[in-house]
Coordinates of N, CA, C and O in Angstrom, one line a residue:
X1099 N 0.9 -1.2 0.0 CA 0.0 0.0 0.0 C 0.9 1.2 0.0 O 1.8 1.4 0.8
X1100 N 0.7 2.1 -0.9 CA 1.5 3.3 -1.0 C 1.0 4.3 0.0 O -0.2 4.3 0.4
X1101 N 1.9 5.2 0.5 CA 1.5 6.2 1.4 C 0.9 7.4 0.7 O 1.5 7.9 -0.2
X1102 N -0.3 7.8 1.1 CA -1.0 8.9 0.5 C -0.9 10.1 1.5 O -0.4 9.9 2.6
X1103 N -1.4 11.2 1.1 CA -1.4 12.4 1.9 C -2.2 12.1 3.2 O -3.2 11.4 3.2
X1104 N -1.7 12.6 4.3 CA -2.3 12.5 5.6 C -2.2 11.1 6.3 O -2.7 10.8 7.3
X1105 N -1.5 10.1 5.6 CA -1.4 8.8 6.2 C -0.2 8.6 7.0 O 0.8 9.3 6.8
X1106 N -0.2 7.6 7.9 CA 0.9 7.3 8.7 C 2.0 6.5 8.0 O 1.7 5.7 7.1
X1107 N 3.2 6.8 8.3 CA 4.3 6.0 7.7 C 4.4 4.7 8.5 O 3.8 4.5 9.5
X1108 N 5.2 3.8 8.0 CA 5.4 2.5 8.7 C 6.0 2.7 10.1 O 5.5 2.0 11.0
X1109 N 6.9 3.6 10.3 CA 7.5 3.8 11.6 C 6.4 4.3 12.6 O 6.3 3.9 13.7
X1110 N 5.5 5.3 12.1 CA 4.5 5.8 12.9 C 3.5 4.7 13.3 O 3.0 4.6 14.4
X1111 N 3.1 3.9 12.3 CA 2.1 2.9 12.5 C 2.6 1.8 13.5 O 1.9 1.4 14.4
X1112 N 3.9 1.5 13.4 CA 4.5 0.5 14.3 C 4.5 1.0 15.8 O 4.5 0.1 16.7
X1113 N 4.5 2.3 16.0 CA 4.4 2.8 17.4 C 3.0 2.5 18.0 O 3.0 2.4 19.2
X1114 N 2.0 2.5 17.2 CA 0.6 2.4 17.8 C -0.1 1.1 17.4 O -1.2 0.9 18.0
X1115 N 0.3 0.3 16.5 CA -0.5 -0.8 16.1 C -0.9 -1.8 17.1 O -1.9 -2.4 17.1
X1116 N -0.1 -2.0 18.2 CA -0.4 -2.9 19.2 C -1.4 -2.4 20.2 O -1.9 -3.2 21.0
X1117 N -1.8 -1.2 20.1 CA -2.8 -0.6 21.0 C -4.2 -0.9 20.5 O -5.2 -0.8 21.2
X1118 N -4.3 -1.3 19.2 CA -5.6 -1.6 18.6 C -6.0 -3.1 19.0 O -5.2 -4.0 18.9
X1119 N -7.3 -3.3 19.4 CA -7.7 -4.6 19.8 C -7.9 -5.5 18.5 O -8.1 -5.0 17.4
X1120 N -7.9 -6.8 18.7 CA -8.1 -7.7 17.7 C -9.7 -7.9 17.6 O -10.3 -8.1 18.6
X1121 N -10.2 -7.8 16.4 CA -11.7 -7.9 16.3 C -12.0 -9.4 15.8 O -11.4 -9.9 15.0
X1122 N -13.0 -9.9 16.5 CA -13.5 -11.3 16.1 C -14.9 -11.1 15.7 O -15.8 -11.2 16.5
X1123 N -15.1 -11.0 14.4 CA -16.5 -10.9 13.9 C -16.7 -12.0 12.9 O -15.8 -12.8 12.6
X1124 N -17.9 -12.1 12.3 CA -18.2 -13.1 11.4 C -17.4 -13.0 10.1 O -17.1 -14.0 9.5
X1125 N -17.1 -11.8 9.7 CA -16.3 -11.7 8.4 C -15.0 -10.9 8.8 O -15.0 -10.2 9.8
X1126 N -14.0 -11.1 7.9 CA -12.8 -10.4 8.2 C -12.9 -8.9 8.3 O -13.5 -8.3 7.3
X1127 N -12.5 -8.2 9.3 CA -12.6 -6.8 9.4 C -11.6 -6.0 8.5 O -10.6 -6.6 8.1
X1128 N -11.9 -4.8 8.2 CA -11.0 -4.0 7.5 C -9.8 -3.7 8.4 O -9.8 -3.8 9.6
X1129 N -8.7 -3.5 7.7 CA -7.4 -3.3 8.4 C -7.5 -2.1 9.4 O -8.1 -1.0 8.9
X1130 N -7.0 -2.2 10.6 CA -7.0 -1.1 11.5 C -6.2 0.1 10.9 O -6.6 1.3 11.1
X1131 N -5.2 -0.2 10.2 CA -4.3 0.9 9.6 C -5.1 1.6 8.6 O -5.1 2.9 8.6
X1132 N -5.8 0.9 7.7 CA -6.7 1.6 6.7 C -7.7 2.5 7.4 O -8.0 3.6 7.0
X1133 N -8.4 1.9 8.4 CA -9.4 2.6 9.1 C -8.9 3.9 9.8 O -9.5 5.0 9.8
X1134 N -7.7 3.7 10.5 CA -7.1 4.9 11.2 C -6.7 5.9 10.2 O -6.8 7.1 10.4
X1135 N -6.1 5.5 9.1 CA -5.7 6.5 8.0 C -6.9 7.2 7.5 O -6.8 8.4 7.2
X1136 N -8.0 6.5 7.4 CA -9.2 7.2 6.9 C -9.7 8.2 7.9 O -10.1 9.3 7.5
X1137 N -9.6 7.9 9.2 CA -10.0 8.9 10.2 C -9.1 10.1 10.2 O -9.5 11.2 10.3
X1138 N -7.8 9.8 10.0 CA -6.8 10.9 9.9 C -7.1 11.8 8.7 O -7.0 13.0 8.7
X1139 N -7.5 11.1 7.6 CA -7.8 11.9 6.3 C -9.0 12.8 6.6 O -9.0 14.0 6.2
X1140 N -10.0 12.3 7.3 CA -11.2 13.2 7.6 C -10.8 14.3 8.5 O -11.1 15.5 8.3
X1141 N -10.0 14.0 9.6 CA -9.6 15.0 10.6 C -8.7 16.1 9.9 O -8.8 17.3 10.2
X1142 N -7.8 15.7 9.1 CA -6.8 16.6 8.5 C -7.3 17.4 7.3 O -6.9 18.5 7.1
X1143 N -8.2 16.8 6.6 CA -8.7 17.5 5.4 C -9.9 18.4 5.7 O -10.2 19.3 5.0
X1144 N -10.6 18.1 6.8 CA -11.8 18.8 7.2 C -13.0 18.5 6.4 O -14.0 19.2 6.4
X1145 N -13.0 17.4 5.6 CA -14.1 17.0 4.8 C -15.2 16.3 5.6 O -14.9 15.9 6.7
X1146 N -16.3 16.2 5.0 CA -17.4 15.5 5.6 C -17.2 14.0 5.4 O -16.4 13.5 4.6
X1147 N -17.8 13.2 6.3 CA -17.6 11.7 6.3 C -17.9 11.2 4.9 O -17.3 10.3 4.4
X1148 N -19.0 11.7 4.3 CA -19.4 11.2 3.0 C -18.5 11.5 1.9 O -18.5 10.9 0.8
X1149 N -17.5 12.4 2.1 CA -16.5 12.7 1.0 C -15.3 11.9 1.1 O -14.3 12.1 0.3
X1150 N -15.2 10.9 2.0 CA -14.1 10.0 2.1 C -13.9 9.2 0.8 O -14.9 8.7 0.3
X1151 N -12.7 9.2 0.3 CA -12.5 8.5 -1.0 C -12.8 7.0 -0.8 O -12.0 6.2 -0.2
X1152 N -13.9 6.5 -1.4 CA -14.3 5.1 -1.3 C -13.3 4.1 -1.9 O -13.1 3.1 -1.3
X1153 N -12.7 4.5 -3.0 CA -11.8 3.6 -3.6 C -10.5 3.3 -2.8 O -9.9 2.3 -2.9
X1154 N -10.2 4.2 -1.9 CA -9.0 4.0 -1.0 C -9.4 3.4 0.3 O -8.6 2.6 0.8
X1155 N -10.4 3.9 0.9 CA -10.8 3.6 2.3 C -12.0 2.7 2.5 O -12.3 2.3 3.6
X1156 N -12.8 2.6 1.4 CA -14.0 1.8 1.6 C -15.2 2.7 2.0 O -15.1 3.9 1.9
X1157 N -16.2 2.1 2.4 CA -17.5 2.8 2.8 C -17.2 3.8 4.0 O -16.6 3.4 5.0
X1158 N -17.7 5.0 3.8 CA -17.6 6.0 4.9 C -18.3 5.5 6.2 O -17.9 5.8 7.3
X1159 N -19.4 4.7 6.0 CA -20.1 4.3 7.1 C -19.3 3.3 8.0 O -19.4 3.3 9.2
X1160 N -18.5 2.4 7.3 CA -17.6 1.5 8.0 C -16.6 2.3 8.8 O -16.3 2.0 10.0
X1161 N -16.0 3.3 8.2 CA -15.0 4.1 8.9 C -15.6 4.8 10.0 O -15.0 4.9 11.1
X1162 N -16.8 5.4 9.8 CA -17.4 6.1 10.9 C -17.8 5.2 12.1 O -17.6 5.6 13.2
X1163 N -18.3 4.0 11.8 CA -18.6 3.0 12.8 C -17.4 2.7 13.6 O -17.4 2.6 14.9
X1164 N -16.2 2.5 12.9 CA -15.0 2.1 13.6 C -14.5 3.3 14.5 O -14.1 3.1 15.6
X1165 N -14.6 4.5 13.9 CA -14.3 5.7 14.7 C -15.1 5.8 16.0 O -14.6 6.1 17.1
X1166 N -16.4 5.6 15.9 CA -17.3 5.7 17.0 C -16.9 4.6 18.1 O -16.9 4.9 19.3
X1167 N -16.6 3.4 17.6 CA -16.2 2.3 18.5 C -14.9 2.7 19.2 O -14.8 2.6 20.5
X1168 N -14.0 3.2 18.5 CA -12.7 3.7 19.1 C -12.9 4.8 20.1 O -12.3 4.9 21.2
X1169 N -13.8 5.7 19.8 CA -14.1 6.9 20.6 C -14.8 6.4 21.9 O -14.4 6.8 23.0
X1170 N -15.8 5.5 21.8 CA -16.6 5.1 22.9 C -15.8 4.2 23.9 O -16.0 4.2 25.1
X1171 N -14.8 3.4 23.3 CA -14.0 2.5 24.2 C -12.8 3.2 24.8 O -12.1 2.6 25.6
X1172 N -12.6 4.4 24.4 CA -11.4 5.2 24.9 C -10.1 4.9 24.2 O -9.1 5.3 24.7
X1173 N -10.2 4.2 23.1 CA -8.9 3.8 22.4 C -8.3 5.1 21.9 O -7.0 5.2 22.0
X1174 N -9.0 6.0 21.3 CA -8.4 7.2 20.7 C -7.7 8.0 21.8 O -6.6 8.5 21.6
X1175 N -8.3 8.1 23.0 CA -7.7 8.9 24.1 C -6.4 8.2 24.5 O -5.4 8.9 24.7
X1176 N -6.4 6.9 24.6 CA -5.2 6.2 25.0 C -4.1 6.3 23.9 O -2.9 6.4 24.3
X1177 N -4.5 6.4 22.7 CA -3.5 6.6 21.6 C -2.9 8.0 21.8 O -1.6 8.1 21.7
X1178 N -3.7 9.0 22.0 CA -3.1 10.3 22.1 C -2.3 10.5 23.4 O -1.2 11.1 23.3
X1179 N -2.7 9.8 24.4 CA -1.8 9.9 25.7 C -0.5 9.2 25.4 O 0.5 9.7 25.8
X1180 N -0.5 8.0 24.8 CA 0.7 7.3 24.5 C 1.6 8.1 23.6 O 2.8 8.2 23.8
X1181 N 1.1 8.7 22.5 CA 1.9 9.5 21.6 C 2.4 10.8 22.2 O 3.5 11.2 21.9
X1182 N 1.6 11.3 23.1 CA 2.0 12.6 23.8 C 3.2 12.3 24.8 O 4.1 13.1 24.9
X1183 N 3.1 11.1 25.4 CA 4.2 10.7 26.3 C 5.5 10.6 25.6 O 6.6 10.9 26.1
X1184 N 5.5 10.1 24.3 CA 6.7 9.9 23.5 C 6.9 11.0 22.5 O 7.6 10.8 21.5
X1185 N 6.3 12.1 22.7 CA 6.4 13.2 21.7 C 7.8 13.7 21.5 O 8.6 13.8 22.4
X1186 N 8.1 14.1 20.2 CA 9.4 14.6 19.8 C 9.1 16.1 19.5 O 8.5 16.4 18.5
X1187 N 9.5 17.0 20.4 CA 9.3 18.4 20.2 C 10.4 19.1 19.5 O 10.4 20.3 19.4
X1188 N 11.3 18.4 18.9 CA 12.5 19.0 18.2 C 12.1 19.9 17.1 O 12.6 20.9 16.9
X1189 N 11.0 19.5 16.3 CA 10.6 20.3 15.2 C 9.3 21.0 15.4 O 8.7 21.4 14.4
X1190 N 9.0 21.3 16.6 CA 7.8 22.0 17.0 C 8.0 23.5 16.7 O 9.0 24.1 17.1
X1191 N 7.0 24.1 16.0 CA 7.1 25.5 15.7 C 5.7 26.1 15.9 O 4.8 25.8 15.1
X1192 N 5.6 27.0 16.8 CA 4.3 27.7 17.0 C 4.6 29.2 16.8 O 5.5 29.8 17.4
X1193 N 3.9 29.8 15.9 CA 4.0 31.3 15.7 C 2.6 31.9 15.4 O 1.6 31.2 15.6
X1194 N 2.6 33.2 15.1 CA 1.3 33.9 15.0 C 0.5 33.4 13.8 O -0.7 33.7 13.8
X1195 N 1.0 32.6 12.9 CA 0.2 32.1 11.8 C -0.5 30.9 12.2 O -1.5 30.5 11.6
X1196 N -0.2 30.3 13.4 CA -0.8 29.1 13.9 C -1.7 29.5 15.0 O -2.9 29.0 15.1
X1197 N -1.3 30.3 15.9 CA -2.0 30.7 17.1 C -2.4 32.1 17.0 O -1.6 33.0 16.8
X1198 N -3.7 32.4 17.1 CA -4.2 33.8 17.0 C -4.5 34.3 18.4 O -4.9 33.5 19.3
X1199 N -4.3 35.5 18.6 CA -4.5 36.1 19.9 C -5.9 36.6 20.0 O -6.5 37.0 19.0
X1200 N -6.4 36.7 21.2 CA -7.7 37.3 21.5 C -7.7 38.7 21.2 O -6.6 39.4 21.4
X1201 N -8.8 39.3 20.8 CA -8.8 40.8 20.5 C -8.4 41.7 21.6 O -7.8 42.7 21.4
X1202 N -8.6 41.3 22.9 CA -8.2 42.1 24.0 C -6.7 42.2 24.1 O -6.2 43.1 24.6
X1203 N -6.0 41.2 23.6 CA -4.6 41.2 23.7 C -3.9 42.2 22.7 O -2.8 42.5 22.8
X1204 N -4.7 42.6 21.8 CA -4.2 43.6 20.8 C -4.5 45.0 21.2 O -4.3 45.9 20.4
X1205 N -5.0 45.2 22.4 CA -5.2 46.6 22.9 C -6.6 47.2 22.5 O -6.8 48.4 22.6
X1206 N -7.5 46.3 22.1 CA -8.9 46.8 21.8 C -9.5 47.3 23.0 O -9.3 46.8 24.1
X1207 N -10.3 48.4 22.9 CA -11.0 48.9 24.0 C -12.1 48.0 24.5 O -12.8 47.3 23.8
X1208 N -12.3 48.0 25.8 CA -13.3 47.1 26.4 C -14.7 47.7 26.2 O -14.8 48.9 26.2
X1209 N -15.7 46.9 26.1 CA -17.0 47.3 26.1 C -17.5 47.7 24.7 O -18.4 48.4 24.5
X1210 N -16.8 47.3 23.7 CA -17.3 47.5 22.3 C -16.8 48.4 21.5 O -17.2 48.9 20.5

């Protein structure tokens, strides 16, 4: 599978793949990596669920169902906690193009 925009690299996937539970259903489930990449695509592109590229990720309903399962079981939160614990801040850059200040911080007069 080739890496597309917004998708995890092999190194990134190897950091989190063991946190995903094994699913035991009647039919073989979609790959957790494909489903997680689909969720990342939605989150990073800002598109609606229905705009998910079907040829790459499959049905948006399947991806949304998996997202809801991960959200409800706390898997997404544990992923973010794990990744935050191992964060690499070496290339972190925050400036005024990323963070906007509240209007009061710019010296606007109070009360309108």
